[in-house]
């Protein structure tokens, strides 16, 4: 999962969104041998993965906090996130209003009018399948992707959660992650990413719906008239369609 390099304007805008992910996530802790802790953490991830494997679609409200260490500032945002298998994804912001990341199954579209209403980013889903879809990123074969350790228990909005710390075992756009997984329902309640940039991104989920009725239009995006559509390095910029 390589870190795509984009123009400066997009890199700044990308701090508003979960990057690699994005994906999503269980634990109980007492002093135990390290091997037992690792086995328990991976077991928690596998439990969550099995739970989500049966889910064909889901939606949830989200709150996101990004600590931009280099600038000493915090960015807060909120909205609604939806996923539908195999590769449809929508992350639409109510704060900032109008910002979005959408996968139509072929391309990921990222548009941040709160920062630049004349620029759209587009790149193939196949280039980075878990870049924003953190359910897919963290819950698709987790044992093959991460070294896991038990980080205890914490409550998220009144739900007791097991906390799992993950270190990627292959190239990733983040150094490590922590996931809060509901100990009863196995639902992911919160995730925290320590990104290569030094930023710390925390996404908290509420009101999760595992059987939503989703309007197909949620997974579509039409660039605004006149907007420049930019892609990965080497791809040409194209104007938006009317």
JSON list of C-alpha atoms in Angstrom, two decimals:
[
{"chain": "A", "resi": 1, "resn": "UNK", "atom": "CA", "xyz": [0.00, 0.00, 0.00]},
{"chain": "A", "resi": 2, "resn": "UNK", "atom": "CA", "xyz": [2.21, 2.81, -1.26]},
{"chain": "A", "resi": 3, "resn": "UNK", "atom": "CA", "xyz": [1.87, 6.47, -0.31]},
{"chain": "A", "resi": 4, "resn": "UNK", "atom": "CA", "xyz": [0.88, 8.34, -3.45]},
{"chain": "A", "resi": 5, "resn": "UNK", "atom": "CA", "xyz": [2.57, 11.71, -3.87]},
{"chain": "A", "resi": 6, "resn": "UNK", "atom": "CA", "xyz": [0.22, 14.50, -4.93]},
{"chain": "A", "resi": 7, "resn": "UNK", "atom": "CA", "xyz": [0.54, 18.24, -5.53]},
{"chain": "A", "resi": 8, "resn": "UNK", "atom": "CA", "xyz": [0.96, 20.44, -2.47]},
{"chain": "A", "resi": 9, "resn": "UNK", "atom": "CA", "xyz": [-2.65, 21.69, -2.52]},
{"chain": "A", "resi": 10, "resn": "UNK", "atom": "CA", "xyz": [-3.98, 18.15, -2.40]},
{"chain": "A", "resi": 11, "resn": "UNK", "atom": "CA", "xyz": [-1.52, 17.03, 0.25]},
{"chain": "A", "resi": 12, "resn": "UNK", "atom": "CA", "xyz": [-2.79, 19.83, 2.48]},
{"chain": "A", "resi": 13, "resn": "UNK", "atom": "CA", "xyz": [-6.38, 18.95, 1.75]},
{"chain": "A", "resi": 14, "resn": "UNK", "atom": "CA", "xyz": [-5.73, 15.29, 2.41]},
{"chain": "A", "resi": 15, "resn": "UNK", "atom": "CA", "xyz": [-5.22, 16.07, 6.08]},
{"chain": "A", "resi": 16, "resn": "UNK", "atom": "CA", "xyz": [-9.02, 16.29, 6.28]},
{"chain": "A", "resi": 17, "resn": "UNK", "atom": "CA", "xyz": [-9.51, 12.65, 5.37]},
{"chain": "A", "resi": 18, "resn": "UNK", "atom": "CA", "xyz": [-8.51, 9.27, 6.56]},
{"chain": "A", "resi": 19, "resn": "UNK", "atom": "CA", "xyz": [-5.63, 8.28, 4.30]},
{"chain": "A", "resi": 20, "resn": "UNK", "atom": "CA", "xyz": [-5.11, 4.67, 3.81]},
{"chain": "A", "resi": 21, "resn": "UNK", "atom": "CA", "xyz": [-7.00, 3.77, 4.81]},
{"chain": "A", "resi": 22, "resn": "UNK", "atom": "CA", "xyz": [-9.63, 4.19, 5.97]},
{"chain": "A", "resi": 23, "resn": "UNK", "atom": "CA", "xyz": [-10.24, 1.75, 7.73]},
{"chain": "A", "resi": 24, "resn": "UNK", "atom": "CA", "xyz": [-11.81, -0.05, 11.87]},
{"chain": "A", "resi": 25, "resn": "UNK", "atom": "CA", "xyz": [-12.12, -2.25, 14.96]},
{"chain": "A", "resi": 26, "resn": "UNK", "atom": "CA", "xyz": [-11.62, -5.11, 20.28]},
{"chain": "A", "resi": 27, "resn": "UNK", "atom": "CA", "xyz": [-9.92, -5.93, 23.91]},
{"chain": "A", "resi": 28, "resn": "UNK", "atom": "CA", "xyz": [-9.29, -6.98, 27.51]},
{"chain": "A", "resi": 29, "resn": "UNK", "atom": "CA", "xyz": [-5.99, -6.67, 29.28]},
{"chain": "A", "resi": 30, "resn": "UNK", "atom": "CA", "xyz": [-4.18, -7.94, 32.34]},
{"chain": "A", "resi": 31, "resn": "UNK", "atom": "CA", "xyz": [-0.51, -8.71, 32.69]},
{"chain": "A", "resi": 32, "resn": "UNK", "atom": "CA", "xyz": [0.18, -11.69, 30.41]},
{"chain": "A", "resi": 33, "resn": "UNK", "atom": "CA", "xyz": [3.14, -13.11, 28.54]},
{"chain": "A", "resi": 34, "resn": "UNK", "atom": "CA", "xyz": [3.92, -11.18, 25.33]},
{"chain": "A", "resi": 35, "resn": "UNK", "atom": "CA", "xyz": [3.05, -14.16, 23.11]},
{"chain": "A", "resi": 36, "resn": "UNK", "atom": "CA", "xyz": [-0.33, -14.56, 24.79]},
{"chain": "A", "resi": 37, "resn": "UNK", "atom": "CA", "xyz": [-1.00, -10.84, 24.36]},
{"chain": "A", "resi": 38, "resn": "UNK", "atom": "CA", "xyz": [-0.18, -11.00, 20.66]},
{"chain": "A", "resi": 39, "resn": "UNK", "atom": "CA", "xyz": [-2.35, -14.08, 20.17]},
{"chain": "A", "resi": 40, "resn": "UNK", "atom": "CA", "xyz": [-5.22, -12.39, 22.01]},
{"chain": "A", "resi": 41, "resn": "UNK", "atom": "CA", "xyz": [-4.91, -9.19, 19.98]},
{"chain": "A", "resi": 42, "resn": "UNK", "atom": "CA", "xyz": [-4.88, -11.08, 16.69]},
{"chain": "A", "resi": 43, "resn": "UNK", "atom": "CA", "xyz": [-7.82, -13.13, 17.91]},
{"chain": "A", "resi": 44, "resn": "UNK", "atom": "CA", "xyz": [-9.75, -9.92, 18.56]},
{"chain": "A", "resi": 45, "resn": "UNK", "atom": "CA", "xyz": [-8.96, -8.70, 15.06]},
{"chain": "A", "resi": 46, "resn": "UNK", "atom": "CA", "xyz": [-10.03, -12.01, 13.56]},
{"chain": "A", "resi": 47, "resn": "UNK", "atom": "CA", "xyz": [-13.32, -11.85, 15.50]},
{"chain": "A", "resi": 48, "resn": "UNK", "atom": "CA", "xyz": [-13.98, -8.40, 14.09]},
{"chain": "A", "resi": 49, "resn": "UNK", "atom": "CA", "xyz": [-12.97, -9.51, 10.61]},
{"chain": "A", "resi": 50, "resn": "UNK", "atom": "CA", "xyz": [-15.38, -12.46, 10.74]},
{"chain": "A", "resi": 51, "resn": "UNK", "atom": "CA", "xyz": [-18.16, -10.17, 11.86]},
{"chain": "A", "resi": 52, "resn": "UNK", "atom": "CA", "xyz": [-17.61, -7.71, 9.01]},
{"chain": "A", "resi": 53, "resn": "UNK", "atom": "CA", "xyz": [-17.12, -10.50, 6.46]},
{"chain": "A", "resi": 54, "resn": "UNK", "atom": "CA", "xyz": [-20.84, -11.14, 6.58]},
{"chain": "A", "resi": 55, "resn": "UNK", "atom": "CA", "xyz": [-21.75, -7.49, 6.18]},
{"chain": "A", "resi": 56, "resn": "UNK", "atom": "CA", "xyz": [-22.56, -6.46, 2.62]},
{"chain": "A", "resi": 57, "resn": "UNK", "atom": "CA", "xyz": [-23.03, -2.78, 3.40]},
{"chain": "A", "resi": 58, "resn": "UNK", "atom": "CA", "xyz": [-22.69, -0.41, 6.35]},
{"chain": "A", "resi": 59, "resn": "UNK", "atom": "CA", "xyz": [-23.05, 3.25, 7.24]},
{"chain": "A", "resi": 60, "resn": "UNK", "atom": "CA", "xyz": [-22.01, 5.25, 10.29]},
{"chain": "A", "resi": 61, "resn": "UNK", "atom": "CA", "xyz": [-21.65, 8.83, 11.46]},
{"chain": "A", "resi": 62, "resn": "UNK", "atom": "CA", "xyz": [-18.04, 9.81, 12.08]},
{"chain": "A", "resi": 63, "resn": "UNK", "atom": "CA", "xyz": [-15.99, 12.39, 13.92]},
{"chain": "A", "resi": 64, "resn": "UNK", "atom": "CA", "xyz": [-12.38, 12.91, 12.88]},
{"chain": "A", "resi": 65, "resn": "UNK", "atom": "CA", "xyz": [-9.56, 14.67, 14.72]},
{"chain": "A", "resi": 66, "resn": "UNK", "atom": "CA", "xyz": [-6.15, 15.21, 13.10]},
{"chain": "A", "resi": 67, "resn": "UNK", "atom": "CA", "xyz": [-3.18, 16.39, 15.13]},
{"chain": "A", "resi": 68, "resn": "UNK", "atom": "CA", "xyz": [-0.86, 18.15, 12.71]},
{"chain": "A", "resi": 69, "resn": "UNK", "atom": "CA", "xyz": [2.32, 17.93, 14.74]},
{"chain": "A", "resi": 70, "resn": "UNK", "atom": "CA", "xyz": [4.48, 19.96, 12.33]},
{"chain": "A", "resi": 71, "resn": "UNK", "atom": "CA", "xyz": [2.15, 22.97, 12.55]},
{"chain": "A", "resi": 72, "resn": "UNK", "atom": "CA", "xyz": [1.06, 22.45, 16.14]},
{"chain": "A", "resi": 73, "resn": "UNK", "atom": "CA", "xyz": [-2.62, 22.54, 15.22]},
{"chain": "A", "resi": 74, "resn": "UNK", "atom": "CA", "xyz": [-5.67, 20.28, 15.37]},
{"chain": "A", "resi": 75, "resn": "UNK", "atom": "CA", "xyz": [-8.23, 19.81, 12.59]},
{"chain": "A", "resi": 76, "resn": "UNK", "atom": "CA", "xyz": [-11.70, 18.53, 13.49]},
{"chain": "A", "resi": 77, "resn": "UNK", "atom": "CA", "xyz": [-14.32, 17.30, 11.02]},
{"chain": "A", "resi": 78, "resn": "UNK", "atom": "CA", "xyz": [-17.48, 15.19, 10.91]},
{"chain": "A", "resi": 79, "resn": "UNK", "atom": "CA", "xyz": [-19.87, 13.51, 8.50]},
{"chain": "A", "resi": 80, "resn": "UNK", "atom": "CA", "xyz": [-21.28, 10.20, 7.31]},
{"chain": "A", "resi": 81, "resn": "UNK", "atom": "CA", "xyz": [-19.40, 7.21, 5.96]},
{"chain": "A", "resi": 82, "resn": "UNK", "atom": "CA", "xyz": [-20.86, 4.32, 3.94]},
{"chain": "A", "resi": 83, "resn": "UNK", "atom": "CA", "xyz": [-19.41, 1.21, 2.33]},
{"chain": "A", "resi": 84, "resn": "UNK", "atom": "CA", "xyz": [-20.90, -1.38, 0.01]},
{"chain": "A", "resi": 85, "resn": "UNK", "atom": "CA", "xyz": [-19.06, -4.47, -1.14]},
{"chain": "A", "resi": 86, "resn": "UNK", "atom": "CA", "xyz": [-17.00, -5.08, -3.11]},
{"chain": "A", "resi": 87, "resn": "UNK", "atom": "CA", "xyz": [-15.50, -1.61, -3.60]},
{"chain": "A", "resi": 88, "resn": "UNK", "atom": "CA", "xyz": [-18.03, 1.21, -3.22]},
{"chain": "A", "resi": 89, "resn": "UNK", "atom": "CA", "xyz": [-17.20, 3.82, -0.61]},
{"chain": "A", "resi": 90, "resn": "UNK", "atom": "CA", "xyz": [-18.47, 7.23, 0.46]},
{"chain": "A", "resi": 91, "resn": "UNK", "atom": "CA", "xyz": [-17.07, 9.63, 3.05]},
{"chain": "A", "resi": 92, "resn": "UNK", "atom": "CA", "xyz": [-19.11, 12.84, 2.90]},
{"chain": "A", "resi": 93, "resn": "UNK", "atom": "CA", "xyz": [-18.44, 15.67, 5.31]},
{"chain": "A", "resi": 94, "resn": "UNK", "atom": "CA", "xyz": [-21.00, 17.85, 7.02]},
{"chain": "A", "resi": 95, "resn": "UNK", "atom": "CA", "xyz": [-18.12, 19.75, 8.61]},
{"chain": "A", "resi": 96, "resn": "UNK", "atom": "CA", "xyz": [-16.55, 21.10, 6.43]},
{"chain": "A", "resi": 97, "resn": "UNK", "atom": "CA", "xyz": [-19.78, 21.00, 4.42]},
{"chain": "A", "resi": 98, "resn": "UNK", "atom": "CA", "xyz": [-19.37, 19.56, 0.91]},
{"chain": "A", "resi": 99, "resn": "UNK", "atom": "CA", "xyz": [-15.95, 17.90, 1.29]},
{"chain": "A", "resi": 100, "resn": "UNK", "atom": "CA", "xyz": [-15.97, 14.27, 0.17]},
{"chain": "A", "resi": 101, "resn": "UNK", "atom": "CA", "xyz": [-14.13, 11.12, -0.81]},
{"chain": "A", "resi": 102, "resn": "UNK", "atom": "CA", "xyz": [-16.04, 8.68, -3.03]},
{"chain": "A", "resi": 103, "resn": "UNK", "atom": "CA", "xyz": [-15.21, 5.37, -4.69]},
{"chain": "A", "resi": 104, "resn": "UNK", "atom": "CA", "xyz": [-17.48, 4.49, -7.61]},
{"chain": "A", "resi": 105, "resn": "UNK", "atom": "CA", "xyz": [-15.79, 1.07, -7.90]},
{"chain": "A", "resi": 106, "resn": "UNK", "atom": "CA", "xyz": [-13.37, 2.23, -10.56]},
{"chain": "A", "resi": 107, "resn": "UNK", "atom": "CA", "xyz": [-11.94, 5.49, -9.22]},
{"chain": "A", "resi": 108, "resn": "UNK", "atom": "CA", "xyz": [-11.50, 7.22, -5.90]},
{"chain": "A", "resi": 109, "resn": "UNK", "atom": "CA", "xyz": [-12.56, 10.87, -6.11]},
{"chain": "A", "resi": 110, "resn": "UNK", "atom": "CA", "xyz": [-11.44, 13.41, -3.51]},
{"chain": "A", "resi": 111, "resn": "UNK", "atom": "CA", "xyz": [-12.93, 16.90, -3.53]},
{"chain": "A", "resi": 112, "resn": "UNK", "atom": "CA", "xyz": [-12.37, 19.52, -0.83]},
{"chain": "A", "resi": 113, "resn": "UNK", "atom": "CA", "xyz": [-14.24, 22.71, -1.77]},
{"chain": "A", "resi": 114, "resn": "UNK", "atom": "CA", "xyz": [-13.54, 24.06, 1.72]},
{"chain": "A", "resi": 115, "resn": "UNK", "atom": "CA", "xyz": [-9.90, 24.42, 0.60]},
{"chain": "A", "resi": 116, "resn": "UNK", "atom": "CA", "xyz": [-10.02, 24.55, -3.22]},
{"chain": "A", "resi": 117, "resn": "UNK", "atom": "CA", "xyz": [-13.31, 24.36, -5.10]},
{"chain": "A", "resi": 118, "resn": "UNK", "atom": "CA", "xyz": [-11.56, 24.18, -8.48]},
{"chain": "A", "resi": 119, "resn": "UNK", "atom": "CA", "xyz": [-9.50, 21.01, -7.94]},
{"chain": "A", "resi": 120, "resn": "UNK", "atom": "CA", "xyz": [-10.52, 17.35, -7.85]},
{"chain": "A", "resi": 121, "resn": "UNK", "atom": "CA", "xyz": [-8.23, 14.38, -7.26]},
{"chain": "A", "resi": 122, "resn": "UNK", "atom": "CA", "xyz": [-8.92, 11.07, -9.00]},
{"chain": "A", "resi": 123, "resn": "UNK", "atom": "CA", "xyz": [-6.95, 7.82, -8.90]},
{"chain": "A", "resi": 124, "resn": "UNK", "atom": "CA", "xyz": [-7.74, 4.17, -9.65]},
{"chain": "A", "resi": 125, "resn": "UNK", "atom": "CA", "xyz": [-9.16, 2.10, -6.81]},
{"chain": "A", "resi": 126, "resn": "UNK", "atom": "CA", "xyz": [-6.75, -0.68, -7.79]},
{"chain": "A", "resi": 127, "resn": "UNK", "atom": "CA", "xyz": [-3.75, 1.56, -7.02]},
{"chain": "A", "resi": 128, "resn": "UNK", "atom": "CA", "xyz": [-4.52, 1.59, -3.32]},
{"chain": "A", "resi": 129, "resn": "UNK", "atom": "CA", "xyz": [-7.60, -0.44, -2.40]},
{"chain": "A", "resi": 130, "resn": "UNK", "atom": "CA", "xyz": [-7.53, 0.39, 1.31]},
{"chain": "A", "resi": 131, "resn": "UNK", "atom": "CA", "xyz": [-6.42, 4.00, 1.12]},
{"chain": "A", "resi": 132, "resn": "UNK", "atom": "CA", "xyz": [-9.66, 5.46, 2.49]},
{"chain": "A", "resi": 133, "resn": "UNK", "atom": "CA", "xyz": [-11.74, 2.33, 3.06]},
{"chain": "A", "resi": 134, "resn": "UNK", "atom": "CA", "xyz": [-10.44, 1.46, 6.51]},
{"chain": "A", "resi": 135, "resn": "UNK", "atom": "CA", "xyz": [-12.90, -1.41, 6.98]},
{"chain": "A", "resi": 136, "resn": "UNK", "atom": "CA", "xyz": [-11.26, -3.14, 4.06]},
{"chain": "A", "resi": 137, "resn": "UNK", "atom": "CA", "xyz": [-7.81, -2.01, 5.15]},
{"chain": "A", "resi": 138, "resn": "UNK", "atom": "CA", "xyz": [-7.91, -3.40, 8.68]},
{"chain": "A", "resi": 139, "resn": "UNK", "atom": "CA", "xyz": [-10.44, -6.21, 8.51]},
{"chain": "A", "resi": 140, "resn": "UNK", "atom": "CA", "xyz": [-9.40, -8.00, 5.34]},
{"chain": "A", "resi": 141, "resn": "UNK", "atom": "CA", "xyz": [-6.95, -10.74, 6.38]},
{"chain": "A", "resi": 142, "resn": "UNK", "atom": "CA", "xyz": [-5.47, -8.79, 9.33]},
{"chain": "A", "resi": 143, "resn": "UNK", "atom": "CA", "xyz": [-3.13, -11.57, 10.49]},
{"chain": "A", "resi": 144, "resn": "UNK", "atom": "CA", "xyz": [-1.26, -11.37, 7.17]},
{"chain": "A", "resi": 145, "resn": "UNK", "atom": "CA", "xyz": [-0.80, -7.60, 7.38]},
{"chain": "A", "resi": 146, "resn": "UNK", "atom": "CA", "xyz": [0.00, -6.70, 10.97]},
{"chain": "A", "resi": 147, "resn": "UNK", "atom": "CA", "xyz": [1.88, -7.53, 14.11]},
{"chain": "A", "resi": 148, "resn": "UNK", "atom": "CA", "xyz": [-0.70, -7.02, 16.86]},
{"chain": "A", "resi": 149, "resn": "UNK", "atom": "CA", "xyz": [-0.45, -6.38, 20.60]},
{"chain": "A", "resi": 150, "resn": "UNK", "atom": "CA", "xyz": [-2.97, -5.99, 23.40]},
{"chain": "A", "resi": 151, "resn": "UNK", "atom": "CA", "xyz": [-3.35, -2.39, 24.67]},
{"chain": "A", "resi": 152, "resn": "UNK", "atom": "CA", "xyz": [-6.00, -2.91, 27.32]},
{"chain": "A", "resi": 153, "resn": "UNK", "atom": "CA", "xyz": [-9.63, -1.80, 27.58]},
{"chain": "A", "resi": 154, "resn": "UNK", "atom": "CA", "xyz": [-11.26, 1.58, 27.18]},
{"chain": "A", "resi": 155, "resn": "UNK", "atom": "CA", "xyz": [-14.81, 2.88, 26.90]},
{"chain": "A", "resi": 156, "resn": "UNK", "atom": "CA", "xyz": [-16.00, 4.67, 23.76]},
{"chain": "A", "resi": 157, "resn": "UNK", "atom": "CA", "xyz": [-19.37, 6.40, 24.14]},
{"chain": "A", "resi": 158, "resn": "UNK", "atom": "CA", "xyz": [-20.33, 3.93, 26.86]},
{"chain": "A", "resi": 159, "resn": "UNK", "atom": "CA", "xyz": [-19.19, 0.83, 24.96]},
{"chain": "A", "resi": 160, "resn": "UNK", "atom": "CA", "xyz": [-16.44, -1.31, 26.51]},
{"chain": "A", "resi": 161, "resn": "UNK", "atom": "CA", "xyz": [-13.79, -1.88, 23.87]},
{"chain": "A", "resi": 162, "resn": "UNK", "atom": "CA", "xyz": [-10.66, -3.92, 23.53]},
{"chain": "A", "resi": 163, "resn": "UNK", "atom": "CA", "xyz": [-7.79, -1.83, 22.20]},
{"chain": "A", "resi": 164, "resn": "UNK", "atom": "CA", "xyz": [-5.48, -3.46, 19.67]},
{"chain": "A", "resi": 165, "resn": "UNK", "atom": "CA", "xyz": [-2.17, -1.90, 18.61]},
{"chain": "A", "resi": 166, "resn": "UNK", "atom": "CA", "xyz": [-1.07, -2.77, 15.08]},
{"chain": "A", "resi": 167, "resn": "UNK", "atom": "CA", "xyz": [2.24, -2.40, 13.27]},
{"chain": "A", "resi": 168, "resn": "UNK", "atom": "CA", "xyz": [2.18, -3.00, 9.50]},
{"chain": "A", "resi": 169, "resn": "UNK", "atom": "CA", "xyz": [4.39, -5.85, 8.34]},
{"chain": "A", "resi": 170, "resn": "UNK", "atom": "CA", "xyz": [4.54, -4.46, 4.78]},
{"chain": "A", "resi": 171, "resn": "UNK", "atom": "CA", "xyz": [4.84, -0.99, 3.25]},
{"chain": "A", "resi": 172, "resn": "UNK", "atom": "CA", "xyz": [2.07, 1.34, 4.43]},
{"chain": "A", "resi": 173, "resn": "UNK", "atom": "CA", "xyz": [1.29, 5.06, 4.60]},
{"chain": "A", "resi": 174, "resn": "UNK", "atom": "CA", "xyz": [1.21, 4.91, 8.40]},
{"chain": "A", "resi": 175, "resn": "UNK", "atom": "CA", "xyz": [3.67, 3.71, 11.03]},
{"chain": "A", "resi": 176, "resn": "UNK", "atom": "CA", "xyz": [1.23, 2.13, 13.43]},
{"chain": "A", "resi": 177, "resn": "UNK", "atom": "CA", "xyz": [-2.43, 2.09, 14.36]},
{"chain": "A", "resi": 178, "resn": "UNK", "atom": "CA", "xyz": [-4.71, 1.47, 17.32]},
{"chain": "A", "resi": 179, "resn": "UNK", "atom": "CA", "xyz": [-8.23, 0.07, 17.00]},
{"chain": "A", "resi": 180, "resn": "UNK", "atom": "CA", "xyz": [-11.05, 0.11, 19.54]},
{"chain": "A", "resi": 181, "resn": "UNK", "atom": "CA", "xyz": [-13.35, -2.88, 18.99]},
{"chain": "A", "resi": 182, "resn": "UNK", "atom": "CA", "xyz": [-16.57, -3.34, 20.94]},
{"chain": "A", "resi": 183, "resn": "UNK", "atom": "CA", "xyz": [-16.04, -6.34, 23.25]},
{"chain": "A", "resi": 184, "resn": "UNK", "atom": "CA", "xyz": [-19.69, -7.42, 22.92]},
{"chain": "A", "resi": 185, "resn": "UNK", "atom": "CA", "xyz": [-20.71, -6.65, 19.34]},
{"chain": "A", "resi": 186, "resn": "UNK", "atom": "CA", "xyz": [-17.25, -6.70, 17.67]},
{"chain": "A", "resi": 187, "resn": "UNK", "atom": "CA", "xyz": [-18.11, -3.40, 15.99]},
{"chain": "A", "resi": 188, "resn": "UNK", "atom": "CA", "xyz": [-15.28, -0.97, 15.34]},
{"chain": "A", "resi": 189, "resn": "UNK", "atom": "CA", "xyz": [-15.83, 2.13, 17.47]},
{"chain": "A", "resi": 190, "resn": "UNK", "atom": "CA", "xyz": [-12.62, 4.10, 16.95]},
{"chain": "A", "resi": 191, "resn": "UNK", "atom": "CA", "xyz": [-9.29, 3.98, 15.14]},
{"chain": "A", "resi": 192, "resn": "UNK", "atom": "CA", "xyz": [-6.09, 5.96, 15.49]},
{"chain": "A", "resi": 193, "resn": "UNK", "atom": "CA", "xyz": [-3.41, 6.25, 12.82]},
{"chain": "A", "resi": 194, "resn": "UNK", "atom": "CA", "xyz": [0.15, 7.46, 13.30]},
{"chain": "A", "resi": 195, "resn": "UNK", "atom": "CA", "xyz": [0.99, 8.60, 9.79]},
{"chain": "A", "resi": 196, "resn": "UNK", "atom": "CA", "xyz": [4.36, 8.82, 8.11]},
{"chain": "A", "resi": 197, "resn": "UNK", "atom": "CA", "xyz": [3.98, 12.61, 8.09]},
{"chain": "A", "resi": 198, "resn": "UNK", "atom": "CA", "xyz": [3.89, 12.61, 11.89]},
{"chain": "A", "resi": 199, "resn": "UNK", "atom": "CA", "xyz": [0.18, 13.44, 11.99]},
{"chain": "A", "resi": 200, "resn": "UNK", "atom": "CA", "xyz": [-2.08, 11.47, 14.33]},
{"chain": "A", "resi": 201, "resn": "UNK", "atom": "CA", "xyz": [-5.55, 10.82, 12.91]},
{"chain": "A", "resi": 202, "resn": "UNK", "atom": "CA", "xyz": [-8.41, 9.59, 15.11]},
{"chain": "A", "resi": 203, "resn": "UNK", "atom": "CA", "xyz": [-11.78, 8.54, 13.67]},
{"chain": "A", "resi": 204, "resn": "UNK", "atom": "CA", "xyz": [-14.69, 7.73, 16.02]},
{"chain": "A", "resi": 205, "resn": "UNK", "atom": "CA", "xyz": [-17.81, 6.02, 14.66]},
{"chain": "A", "resi": 206, "resn": "UNK", "atom": "CA", "xyz": [-21.38, 6.36, 15.94]},
{"chain": "A", "resi": 207, "resn": "UNK", "atom": "CA", "xyz": [-24.81, 5.01, 14.96]},
{"chain": "A", "resi": 208, "resn": "UNK", "atom": "CA", "xyz": [-23.44, 2.14, 12.89]},
{"chain": "A", "resi": 209, "resn": "UNK", "atom": "CA", "xyz": [-26.01, 0.57, 10.59]},
{"chain": "A", "resi": 210, "resn": "UNK", "atom": "CA", "xyz": [-25.10, -2.85, 9.17]},
{"chain": "A", "resi": 211, "resn": "UNK", "atom": "CA", "xyz": [-28.22, -3.17, 7.01]},
{"chain": "A", "resi": 212, "resn": "UNK", "atom": "CA", "xyz": [-28.65, 0.26, 5.46]},
{"chain": "A", "resi": 213, "resn": "UNK", "atom": "CA", "xyz": [-30.75, 1.15, 2.44]},
{"chain": "A", "resi": 214, "resn": "UNK", "atom": "CA", "xyz": [-28.25, 3.15, 0.39]},
{"chain": "A", "resi": 215, "resn": "UNK", "atom": "CA", "xyz": [-29.08, 5.43, -2.51]},
{"chain": "A", "resi": 216, "resn": "UNK", "atom": "CA", "xyz": [-26.72, 4.39, -5.38]},
{"chain": "A", "resi": 217, "resn": "UNK", "atom": "CA", "xyz": [-26.10, 8.08, -6.05]},
{"chain": "A", "resi": 218, "resn": "UNK", "atom": "CA", "xyz": [-24.08, 8.17, -2.83]},
{"chain": "A", "resi": 219, "resn": "UNK", "atom": "CA", "xyz": [-21.28, 6.32, -4.65]},
{"chain": "A", "resi": 220, "resn": "UNK", "atom": "CA", "xyz": [-21.17, 8.63, -7.66]},
{"chain": "A", "resi": 221, "resn": "UNK", "atom": "CA", "xyz": [-19.39, 11.93, -8.20]},
{"chain": "A", "resi": 222, "resn": "UNK", "atom": "CA", "xyz": [-19.41, 14.40, -11.06]},
{"chain": "A", "resi": 223, "resn": "UNK", "atom": "CA", "xyz": [-16.61, 17.00, -11.01]},
{"chain": "A", "resi": 224, "resn": "UNK", "atom": "CA", "xyz": [-17.92, 20.56, -11.04]},
{"chain": "A", "resi": 225, "resn": "UNK", "atom": "CA", "xyz": [-17.83, 22.42, -14.33]},
{"chain": "A", "resi": 226, "resn": "UNK", "atom": "CA", "xyz": [-14.42, 23.94, -14.88]},
{"chain": "A", "resi": 227, "resn": "UNK", "atom": "CA", "xyz": [-12.65, 22.05, -12.09]},
{"chain": "A", "resi": 228, "resn": "UNK", "atom": "CA", "xyz": [-9.26, 20.52, -12.87]},
{"chain": "A", "resi": 229, "resn": "UNK", "atom": "CA", "xyz": [-9.16, 16.75, -12.37]},
{"chain": "A", "resi": 230, "resn": "UNK", "atom": "CA", "xyz": [-5.70, 15.68, -11.19]},
{"chain": "A", "resi": 231, "resn": "UNK", "atom": "CA", "xyz": [-4.36, 12.17, -10.81]},
{"chain": "A", "resi": 232, "resn": "UNK", "atom": "CA", "xyz": [-1.21, 10.38, -9.68]},
{"chain": "A", "resi": 233, "resn": "UNK", "atom": "CA", "xyz": [2.15, 11.56, -11.04]},
{"chain": "A", "resi": 234, "resn": "UNK", "atom": "CA", "xyz": [2.30, 11.16, -14.82]},
{"chain": "A", "resi": 235, "resn": "UNK", "atom": "CA", "xyz": [-1.44, 11.32, -15.40]},
{"chain": "A", "resi": 236, "resn": "UNK", "atom": "CA", "xyz": [-2.73, 14.36, -17.29]},
{"chain": "A", "resi": 237, "resn": "UNK", "atom": "CA", "xyz": [-4.96, 16.99, -15.73]},
{"chain": "A", "resi": 238, "resn": "UNK", "atom": "CA", "xyz": [-8.39, 17.25, -17.34]},
{"chain": "A", "resi": 239, "resn": "UNK", "atom": "CA", "xyz": [-11.16, 19.81, -16.95]},
{"chain": "A", "resi": 240, "resn": "UNK", "atom": "CA", "xyz": [-14.36, 18.80, -15.18]},
{"chain": "A", "resi": 241, "resn": "UNK", "atom": "CA", "xyz": [-17.41, 18.02, -17.24]},
{"chain": "A", "resi": 242, "resn": "UNK", "atom": "CA", "xyz": [-20.49, 20.23, -17.21]}
]
